[in-house]
mmCIF file of C-alpha atoms in Angstrom:
data_model
loop_
_atom_site.group_PDB
_atom_site.id
_atom_site.type_symbol
_atom_site.label_atom_id
_atom_site.label_comp_id
_atom_site.label_asym_id
_atom_site.label_seq_id
_atom_site.Cartn_x
_atom_site.Cartn_y
_atom_site.Cartn_z
ATOM 1 C CA MET A 1 0.000 0.000 0.000
ATOM 2 C CA PRO A 2 1.529 3.372 -1.031
ATOM 3 C CA ARG A 3 2.598 5.562 1.879
ATOM 4 C CA ASP A 4 0.510 8.589 0.824
ATOM 5 C CA PHE A 5 -2.597 6.396 0.540
ATOM 6 C CA ARG A 6 -2.038 5.009 4.060
ATOM 7 C CA LEU A 7 -1.617 8.563 5.344
ATOM 8 C CA ARG A 8 -4.858 9.676 3.714
ATOM 9 C CA MET A 9 -6.688 6.706 5.239
ATOM 10 C CA ILE A 10 -5.310 7.488 8.708
ATOM 11 C CA LEU A 11 -6.356 11.128 8.413
ATOM 12 C CA PHE A 12 -9.820 10.066 7.218
ATOM 13 C CA VAL A 13 -10.324 7.706 10.182
ATOM 14 C CA VAL A 14 -9.058 10.305 12.670
ATOM 15 C CA GLY A 15 -11.337 12.955 11.175
ATOM 16 C CA ALA A 16 -14.357 10.666 11.259
ATOM 17 C CA THR A 17 -13.638 9.722 14.870
ATOM 18 C CA LEU A 18 -13.327 13.369 15.898
ATOM 19 C CA SER A 19 -16.583 14.193 14.122
ATOM 20 C CA LEU A 20 -18.399 11.483 16.039
ATOM 21 C CA ALA A 21 -16.821 12.564 19.305
ATOM 22 C CA LEU A 22 -17.789 16.198 18.792
ATOM 23 C CA ALA A 23 -21.330 15.457 17.631
ATOM 24 C CA ALA A 24 -23.973 16.369 20.187
ATOM 25 C CA PRO A 25 -25.467 13.282 21.815
ATOM 26 C CA ALA A 26 -29.078 12.504 21.031
ATOM 27 C CA PRO A 27 -31.453 13.685 23.739
ATOM 28 C CA GLU A 28 -32.725 11.120 26.221
ATOM 29 C CA PRO A 29 -36.369 10.160 25.567
ATOM 30 C CA THR A 30 -38.746 11.345 28.284
ATOM 31 C CA SER A 31 -42.488 11.634 28.761
ATOM 32 C CA SER A 32 -44.059 15.071 28.679
ATOM 33 C CA ALA A 33 -44.484 16.882 31.983
ATOM 34 C CA LEU A 34 -48.247 16.702 31.440
ATOM 35 C CA ALA A 35 -48.111 12.917 31.078
ATOM 36 C CA GLN A 36 -45.788 12.518 34.057
ATOM 37 C CA ASP A 37 -48.056 14.514 36.372
ATOM 38 C CA PRO A 38 -51.483 15.610 35.069
ATOM 39 C CA GLN A 39 -52.357 17.427 38.317
ATOM 40 C CA GLY A 40 -52.159 21.199 38.736
ATOM 41 C CA TRP A 41 -52.517 22.224 35.090
ATOM 42 C CA LEU A 42 -54.603 25.147 33.839
ATOM 43 C CA ASP A 43 -56.491 24.718 30.561
ATOM 44 C CA LEU A 44 -55.955 28.114 28.944
ATOM 45 C CA LEU A 45 -58.783 27.597 26.445
ATOM 46 C CA ASP A 46 -61.355 26.380 28.970
ATOM 47 C CA GLY A 47 -64.173 28.915 29.036
ATOM 48 C CA ALA A 48 -62.612 31.036 26.285
ATOM 49 C CA GLY A 49 -65.646 30.557 24.038
ATOM 50 C CA THR A 50 -65.759 31.670 20.441
ATOM 51 C CA GLU A 51 -64.674 35.172 21.495
ATOM 52 C CA LEU A 52 -61.450 33.808 22.974
ATOM 53 C CA LYS A 53 -62.051 35.413 26.359
ATOM 54 C CA GLY A 54 -58.985 35.810 28.511
ATOM 55 C CA TRP A 55 -56.739 36.306 25.486
ATOM 56 C CA THR A 56 -55.601 39.504 23.756
ATOM 57 C CA ARG A 57 -54.674 39.812 20.076
ATOM 58 C CA SER A 58 -51.851 42.209 19.202
ATOM 59 C CA PRO A 59 -49.790 43.046 16.099
ATOM 60 C CA ILE A 60 -46.225 41.979 15.373
ATOM 61 C CA PRO A 61 -44.156 44.123 15.415
ATOM 62 C CA PRO A 62 -45.780 46.117 18.253
ATOM 63 C CA ASP A 63 -46.174 49.215 16.066
ATOM 64 C CA GLY A 64 -47.663 47.189 13.200
ATOM 65 C CA LYS A 65 -51.240 47.239 11.947
ATOM 66 C CA LEU A 66 -53.759 44.791 13.370
ATOM 67 C CA ASP A 67 -56.324 43.510 10.859
ATOM 68 C CA ALA A 68 -59.892 44.343 11.827
ATOM 69 C CA ASP A 69 -61.015 40.743 11.298
ATOM 70 C CA SER A 70 -59.339 38.170 13.496
ATOM 71 C CA GLN A 71 -57.866 35.096 11.830
ATOM 72 C CA TRP A 72 -58.171 33.207 15.142
ATOM 73 C CA LYS A 73 -61.153 30.869 15.588
ATOM 74 C CA PHE A 74 -61.851 28.708 18.635
ATOM 75 C CA ASP A 75 -64.277 25.799 18.515
ATOM 76 C CA PRO A 76 -65.374 24.881 22.077
ATOM 77 C CA ARG A 77 -66.788 21.575 20.799
ATOM 78 C CA THR A 78 -63.441 20.258 19.581
ATOM 79 C CA GLY A 79 -61.191 22.317 21.846
ATOM 80 C CA ILE A 80 -59.155 23.384 18.813
ATOM 81 C CA LEU A 81 -57.934 26.940 18.308
ATOM 82 C CA THR A 82 -57.279 27.604 14.616
ATOM 83 C CA CYS A 83 -55.269 30.378 13.041
ATOM 84 C CA GLU A 84 -56.618 30.534 9.497
ATOM 85 C CA GLY A 85 -53.470 32.233 8.236
ATOM 86 C CA THR A 86 -55.517 34.676 6.186
ATOM 87 C CA GLY A 87 -54.437 37.869 7.923
ATOM 88 C CA GLY A 88 -51.234 39.616 8.813
ATOM 89 C CA HIS A 89 -48.594 38.947 11.424
ATOM 90 C CA ASP A 90 -50.002 38.951 14.955
ATOM 91 C CA TRP A 91 -50.170 36.956 18.170
ATOM 92 C CA VAL A 92 -52.600 36.105 20.934
ATOM 93 C CA ARG A 93 -51.408 36.235 24.535
ATOM 94 C CA TRP A 94 -52.975 34.751 27.626
ATOM 95 C CA ASP A 95 -53.784 37.638 29.944
ATOM 96 C CA ARG A 96 -51.862 36.633 33.035
ATOM 97 C CA GLU A 97 -48.240 37.489 33.676
ATOM 98 C CA LEU A 98 -46.201 34.564 34.954
ATOM 99 C CA SER A 99 -42.792 33.791 36.408
ATOM 100 C CA ASP A 100 -41.994 30.059 36.579
ATOM 101 C CA PHE A 101 -44.149 27.576 34.671
ATOM 102 C CA ILE A 102 -44.431 24.758 32.146
ATOM 103 C CA TYR A 103 -46.309 25.676 28.958
ATOM 104 C CA HIS A 104 -47.757 22.718 27.025
ATOM 105 C CA VAL A 105 -49.027 23.204 23.452
ATOM 106 C CA GLU A 106 -49.991 20.707 20.753
ATOM 107 C CA TRP A 107 -50.030 22.005 17.176
ATOM 108 C CA ARG A 108 -50.155 21.017 13.508
ATOM 109 C CA PHE A 109 -50.018 22.852 10.193
ATOM 110 C CA THR A 110 -52.579 22.306 7.479
ATOM 111 C CA PRO A 111 -50.539 21.039 4.491
ATOM 112 C CA VAL A 112 -50.148 23.564 1.677
ATOM 113 C CA THR A 113 -51.103 22.120 -1.713
ATOM 114 C CA SER A 114 -49.631 24.937 -3.792
ATOM 115 C CA GLY A 115 -47.530 28.053 -3.381
ATOM 116 C CA LYS A 116 -44.971 28.877 -0.728
ATOM 117 C CA LYS A 117 -44.492 26.169 1.913
ATOM 118 C CA ALA A 118 -42.367 27.782 4.622
ATOM 119 C CA TYR A 119 -44.890 26.888 7.381
ATOM 120 C CA ASN A 120 -44.022 29.634 9.856
ATOM 121 C CA SER A 121 -45.481 30.092 13.342
ATOM 122 C CA GLY A 122 -44.348 29.825 16.944
ATOM 123 C CA ILE A 123 -45.087 29.336 20.628
ATOM 124 C CA TYR A 124 -44.241 32.291 22.899
ATOM 125 C CA ALA A 125 -43.050 32.338 26.518
ATOM 126 C CA ARG A 126 -42.065 35.178 28.850
ATOM 127 C CA ASN A 127 -42.970 37.857 26.339
ATOM 128 C CA SER A 128 -43.555 41.442 27.329
ATOM 129 C CA ALA A 129 -47.203 42.496 26.910
ATOM 130 C CA ASP A 130 -46.356 44.386 23.704
ATOM 131 C CA ALA A 131 -43.940 41.673 22.455
ATOM 132 C CA LYS A 132 -40.999 44.051 22.235
ATOM 133 C CA ILE A 133 -39.315 41.370 24.316
ATOM 134 C CA TRP A 134 -40.105 37.880 23.072
ATOM 135 C CA HIS A 135 -38.949 34.274 23.187
ATOM 136 C CA GLN A 136 -40.331 31.869 20.617
ATOM 137 C CA ALA A 137 -40.198 28.112 20.148
ATOM 138 C CA GLN A 138 -40.123 27.812 16.368
ATOM 139 C CA THR A 139 -42.600 25.523 14.616
ATOM 140 C CA GLY A 140 -42.182 24.174 11.085
ATOM 141 C CA ASP A 141 -42.586 21.357 8.584
ATOM 142 C CA ALA A 142 -40.286 18.655 10.008
ATOM 143 C CA LYS A 143 -37.975 21.426 11.183
ATOM 144 C CA GLY A 144 -37.785 24.064 13.881
ATOM 145 C CA GLY A 145 -37.872 22.942 17.491
ATOM 146 C CA TYR A 146 -35.538 25.656 18.791
ATOM 147 C CA ILE A 147 -35.832 28.895 20.773
ATOM 148 C CA PHE A 148 -34.965 32.333 19.457
ATOM 149 C CA GLY A 149 -36.061 35.856 20.242
ATOM 150 C CA GLU A 150 -35.241 39.429 21.201
ATOM 151 C CA THR A 151 -34.388 39.662 24.858
ATOM 152 C CA PRO A 152 -32.038 41.438 27.270
ATOM 153 C CA VAL A 153 -28.461 40.210 27.017
ATOM 154 C CA HIS A 154 -26.333 41.842 29.706
ATOM 155 C CA GLY A 155 -29.145 44.364 30.078
ATOM 156 C CA LYS A 156 -29.454 45.363 26.400
ATOM 157 C CA ILE A 157 -32.065 43.996 23.967
ATOM 158 C CA ALA A 158 -30.417 41.688 21.436
ATOM 159 C CA ARG A 159 -31.372 38.852 19.090
ATOM 160 C CA VAL A 160 -30.660 35.347 20.373
ATOM 161 C CA ASN A 161 -30.971 32.203 18.274
ATOM 162 C CA PHE A 162 -30.286 28.705 19.572
ATOM 163 C CA SER A 163 -31.012 26.765 16.382
ATOM 164 C CA LYS A 164 -27.381 25.574 16.229
ATOM 165 C CA GLN A 165 -27.552 24.203 19.775
ATOM 166 C CA VAL A 166 -30.516 21.893 19.091
ATOM 167 C CA ARG A 167 -29.502 18.261 19.491
ATOM 168 C CA ASP A 168 -32.472 16.900 17.526
ATOM 169 C CA SER A 169 -35.397 19.036 16.309
ATOM 170 C CA ARG A 170 -37.842 16.072 16.410
ATOM 171 C CA VAL A 171 -40.533 18.156 14.656
ATOM 172 C CA LYS A 172 -42.998 16.177 12.518
ATOM 173 C CA PRO A 173 -44.149 17.070 8.970
ATOM 174 C CA ALA A 174 -47.087 19.359 8.204
ATOM 175 C CA GLY A 175 -50.374 17.595 8.830
ATOM 176 C CA GLU A 176 -49.148 15.729 11.935
ATOM 177 C CA TRP A 177 -49.660 16.782 15.554
ATOM 178 C CA ASN A 178 -46.602 17.965 17.475
ATOM 179 C CA THR A 179 -46.187 18.669 21.178
ATOM 180 C CA PHE A 180 -44.001 21.422 22.637
ATOM 181 C CA GLU A 181 -43.392 22.080 26.316
ATOM 182 C CA ILE A 182 -41.502 25.199 27.371
ATOM 183 C CA THR A 183 -40.293 25.171 30.962
ATOM 184 C CA CYS A 184 -39.244 28.442 32.590
ATOM 185 C CA LYS A 185 -37.664 28.362 36.026
ATOM 186 C CA GLY A 186 -35.485 31.206 37.189
ATOM 187 C CA LYS A 187 -32.975 31.924 34.431
ATOM 188 C CA ASP A 188 -33.468 28.485 32.883
ATOM 189 C CA MET A 189 -35.641 27.930 29.823
ATOM 190 C CA SER A 190 -35.909 24.519 28.168
ATOM 191 C CA LEU A 191 -37.826 23.125 25.220
ATOM 192 C CA TRP A 192 -39.272 19.599 25.098
ATOM 193 C CA VAL A 193 -40.340 18.376 21.636
ATOM 194 C CA ASN A 194 -42.192 15.143 20.877
ATOM 195 C CA GLY A 195 -40.535 12.986 23.497
ATOM 196 C CA ALA A 196 -37.274 14.652 24.509
ATOM 197 C CA VAL A 197 -35.731 17.912 25.698
ATOM 198 C CA THR A 198 -34.017 19.382 22.649
ATOM 199 C CA LEU A 199 -32.670 22.613 24.117
ATOM 200 C CA ASP A 200 -31.581 24.075 27.476
ATOM 201 C CA TRP A 201 -30.870 27.787 27.909
ATOM 202 C CA HIS A 202 -29.525 28.976 31.255
ATOM 203 C CA ASP A 203 -29.236 32.751 30.846
ATOM 204 C CA CYS A 204 -32.728 34.184 30.384
ATOM 205 C CA GLU A 205 -32.665 37.645 31.974
ATOM 206 C CA VAL A 206 -36.460 38.074 31.859
ATOM 207 C CA PRO A 207 -37.996 36.830 35.143
ATOM 208 C CA THR A 208 -41.673 37.185 34.167
ATOM 209 C CA GLY A 209 -43.817 37.494 31.056
ATOM 210 C CA PHE A 210 -46.760 36.256 29.017
ATOM 211 C CA VAL A 211 -47.319 33.076 27.026
ATOM 212 C CA GLY A 212 -48.918 33.165 23.605
ATOM 213 C CA LEU A 213 -49.294 31.821 20.084
ATOM 214 C CA GLU A 214 -48.188 33.334 16.778
ATOM 215 C CA ALA A 215 -49.998 33.865 13.475
ATOM 216 C CA GLU A 216 -47.754 34.209 10.435
ATOM 217 C CA ARG A 217 -49.812 33.575 7.307
ATOM 218 C CA TYR A 218 -50.100 29.791 7.533
ATOM 219 C CA ARG A 219 -53.056 27.765 8.731
ATOM 220 C CA ILE A 220 -52.199 26.092 12.005
ATOM 221 C CA GLU A 221 -54.274 24.384 14.699
ATOM 222 C CA PHE A 222 -53.598 24.323 18.445
ATOM 223 C CA ARG A 223 -55.072 22.067 21.111
ATOM 224 C CA HIS A 224 -54.424 21.148 24.761
ATOM 225 C CA VAL A 225 -52.979 24.585 25.460
ATOM 226 C CA LYS A 226 -52.149 24.142 29.126
ATOM 227 C CA LEU A 227 -49.976 25.713 31.762
ATOM 228 C CA LYS A 228 -48.631 24.555 35.102
ATOM 229 C CA PRO A 229 -47.340 27.249 37.480
ATOM 230 C CA LEU A 230 -44.172 26.198 39.318
#
C-alpha cells in the first residue's frame, strides 16, 4: 500500500472519529411533563368561548397594523384553536403574567397544496405584553424545534438564536400533531419536543412574562394549550 494512501486513510479515520466525538449526543427520551403529572394544570382555552375570552390579540411588530377581522377561531366543541393564516402577522397572549411555569401546546399545520411552503409560526413564553421582548419556540414542517427571540443580554435587547444548539429538532411534517413544552424556572428555559428535551438555555434575563401563540400567514391548529405554574 503506497505511503501517501495510508496517510490519507489514517487522516480520514481520525477525522471521522473526531466528528463522532464532537457530535452532540441525542437527547434522552422522556415523557411530557403533562403525562408525568397531570395534576395542577390550567387549561388556557377552557371557558374562552368563540370570542377567545382571557386572550388579547396584538400586532407583530408592536407598532404594526392589526387587521380588523381576526384570523383566530376557537371551537369549544373540539377544543381546537385555529389560526386561518388569512391575515397579517399577529399573536394572541394569555392575559396573566407569569414567572416560573411549564407551557404545554400541541399544534399542527394544514398542508399547503400549492404556493410557498415555509410553514411559519411559533409558541411564545415570557414575552412582554407588547412583544418588544419575546422568546419563541419555532414551529415548522419537520424542522424548527428551537428557541430564538429578542431579549435582554447583559441588560441590552439583542437577538438570540439557539437553532445551532438543538440536538435533535424532532418536529414532525405538516399535517401531523406535534407537542411542545416550554419550561421556565429562574434563568433556565428549556424546550421539550415530541418525546425529549431538545434545548436548554440557562441565561434568560427576563424573570416574568406572558405566554402566547403566533400567526404568520399559515393555517395552524392548536389544542391542549395548558400551563402549570411552578
